[in-house]
mmCIF file of C-alpha atoms in Angstrom:
data_model
loop_
_atom_site.group_PDB
_atom_site.id
_atom_site.type_symbol
_atom_site.label_atom_id
_atom_site.label_comp_id
_atom_site.label_asym_id
_atom_site.label_seq_id
_atom_site.Cartn_x
_atom_site.Cartn_y
_atom_site.Cartn_z
ATOM 1 C CA SER A 1 82.244 101.113 63.886
ATOM 2 C CA HIS A 2 84.490 104.135 63.371
ATOM 3 C CA MET A 3 87.884 104.667 61.774
ATOM 4 C CA ARG A 4 90.568 107.104 62.920
ATOM 5 C CA VAL A 5 94.186 107.665 61.969
ATOM 6 C CA GLU A 6 96.520 107.427 64.975
ATOM 7 C CA LEU A 7 99.816 109.099 64.051
ATOM 8 C CA SER A 8 101.694 107.586 67.016
ATOM 9 C CA ALA A 9 100.672 103.956 66.379
ATOM 10 C CA THR A 10 103.101 101.355 65.085
ATOM 11 C CA THR A 11 100.344 98.948 64.062
ATOM 12 C CA ASN A 12 96.618 99.074 63.364
ATOM 13 C CA LEU A 13 94.442 98.743 66.485
ATOM 14 C CA VAL A 14 90.808 97.965 67.234
ATOM 15 C CA ALA A 15 89.284 99.411 70.423
ATOM 16 C CA GLY A 16 86.098 98.005 71.889
ATOM 17 C CA THR A 17 83.718 95.329 70.715
ATOM 18 C CA ASP A 18 80.326 97.026 70.415
ATOM 19 C CA ASN A 19 80.618 99.958 68.016
ATOM 20 C CA ALA A 20 84.386 99.351 67.766
ATOM 21 C CA THR A 21 86.855 102.006 66.660
ATOM 22 C CA PHE A 22 89.591 101.084 64.177
ATOM 23 C CA PHE A 23 92.806 103.090 64.625
ATOM 24 C CA ALA A 24 94.850 103.076 61.407
ATOM 25 C CA ALA A 25 98.615 103.384 61.801
ATOM 26 C CA PRO A 26 100.685 105.322 59.236
ATOM 27 C CA GLU A 27 102.118 102.963 56.614
ATOM 28 C CA GLY A 28 105.659 104.292 57.127
ATOM 29 C CA GLY A 29 105.541 104.055 60.923
ATOM 30 C CA PRO A 30 104.761 106.576 63.650
ATOM 31 C CA VAL A 31 104.952 110.275 62.812
ATOM 32 C CA VAL A 32 107.581 112.102 64.863
ATOM 33 C CA ILE A 33 108.972 115.621 64.936
ATOM 34 C CA PRO A 34 112.433 116.675 66.092
ATOM 35 C CA ILE A 35 112.248 118.838 69.228
ATOM 36 C CA LYS A 36 114.636 119.899 71.988
ATOM 37 C CA LEU A 37 114.029 119.111 75.642
ATOM 38 C CA LYS A 38 116.333 121.021 77.985
ATOM 39 C CA GLY A 39 118.604 121.625 74.996
ATOM 40 C CA ILE A 40 118.809 117.924 74.039
ATOM 41 C CA PRO A 41 117.395 116.951 70.625
ATOM 42 C CA ILE A 42 114.771 114.176 70.816
ATOM 43 C CA PHE A 43 111.902 112.929 68.641
ATOM 44 C CA ALA A 44 108.331 113.541 69.833
ATOM 45 C CA SER A 45 105.431 111.484 68.553
ATOM 46 C CA LEU A 46 102.140 113.079 67.518
ATOM 47 C CA SER A 47 98.616 111.972 68.369
ATOM 48 C CA PRO A 48 95.519 113.810 67.142
ATOM 49 C CA GLN A 49 93.420 111.611 69.477
ATOM 50 C CA SER A 50 94.914 112.938 72.713
ATOM 51 C CA PHE A 51 94.878 116.309 74.439
ATOM 52 C CA VAL A 52 97.809 115.279 76.645
ATOM 53 C CA SER A 53 101.355 114.222 75.846
ATOM 54 C CA VAL A 54 102.637 111.041 77.416
ATOM 55 C CA VAL A 55 106.220 111.276 78.586
ATOM 56 C CA PRO A 56 108.002 108.030 79.503
ATOM 57 C CA ARG A 57 109.234 107.862 83.102
ATOM 58 C CA SER A 58 112.791 107.388 81.776
ATOM 59 C CA ILE A 59 112.584 110.848 80.123
ATOM 60 C CA VAL A 60 111.293 112.379 83.379
ATOM 61 C CA GLU A 61 114.143 110.813 85.357
ATOM 62 C CA THR A 62 116.869 111.529 82.774
ATOM 63 C CA PHE A 63 115.997 115.209 82.454
ATOM 64 C CA GLY A 64 114.992 115.715 86.098
ATOM 65 C CA LEU A 65 111.538 117.043 85.190
ATOM 66 C CA GLN A 66 109.294 118.215 88.035
ATOM 67 C CA VAL A 67 106.175 116.079 88.539
ATOM 68 C CA ARG A 68 103.078 116.203 90.721
ATOM 69 C CA ASP A 69 100.827 113.381 91.860
ATOM 70 C CA ILE A 70 97.571 112.734 90.020
ATOM 71 C CA THR A 71 94.753 110.197 90.178
ATOM 72 C CA SER A 72 91.885 109.839 87.743
ATOM 73 C CA SER A 73 89.397 107.242 86.602
ATOM 74 C CA GLN A 74 89.262 108.979 83.200
ATOM 75 C CA PHE A 75 92.438 107.426 81.762
ATOM 76 C CA CYS A 76 91.984 104.357 79.549
ATOM 77 C CA SER A 77 94.084 102.328 77.134
ATOM 78 C CA PHE A 78 93.313 101.700 73.454
ATOM 79 C CA ASP A 79 91.599 98.423 74.381
ATOM 80 C CA GLY A 80 89.356 100.190 76.911
ATOM 81 C CA GLY A 81 91.241 98.906 79.977
ATOM 82 C CA THR A 82 92.071 101.153 82.890
ATOM 83 C CA VAL A 83 95.438 102.866 83.165
ATOM 84 C CA THR A 84 97.202 103.721 86.395
ATOM 85 C CA VAL A 85 98.788 107.169 86.233
ATOM 86 C CA SER A 86 100.629 108.263 89.345
ATOM 87 C CA SER A 87 102.100 111.593 88.288
ATOM 88 C CA VAL A 88 102.151 114.245 85.603
ATOM 89 C CA VAL A 89 104.929 116.547 84.475
ATOM 90 C CA ASP A 90 104.330 119.852 86.224
ATOM 91 C CA GLU A 91 106.016 121.966 83.553
ATOM 92 C CA LEU A 92 107.396 120.888 80.214
ATOM 93 C CA LYS A 93 109.017 123.348 77.802
ATOM 94 C CA PHE A 94 110.118 122.134 74.423
ATOM 95 C CA TYR A 95 111.305 123.775 71.256
ATOM 96 C CA LEU A 96 110.875 123.233 67.535
ATOM 97 C CA GLY A 97 114.094 124.738 66.245
ATOM 98 C CA ASP A 98 114.471 127.955 68.256
ATOM 99 C CA LEU A 99 110.697 128.415 68.711
ATOM 100 C CA GLU A 100 109.286 127.577 72.165
ATOM 101 C CA ILE A 101 106.215 125.403 71.597
ATOM 102 C CA CYS A 102 105.109 124.677 75.135
#
């Protein structure tokens, strides 16, 4: 088995059964940073386990973000189950203070 720290987790998780991975959650709760999205301050969670950022559909709809369709068999949940992803944000710019991050 393996152990990793998952900064966005609210509780400890175990993924898989054979050679399971234990994801430890921060004791004080998920780690977030204050950013601005289209000039609106929000909190963004951090995950060192992921090379993508997950944006809730409500954020996409509220801010009118442009999306494009996507399909992939490569997405999976913490428990190893499949995840249906229908779209990705085409362009997302956010700021940490006045510094453009992405």
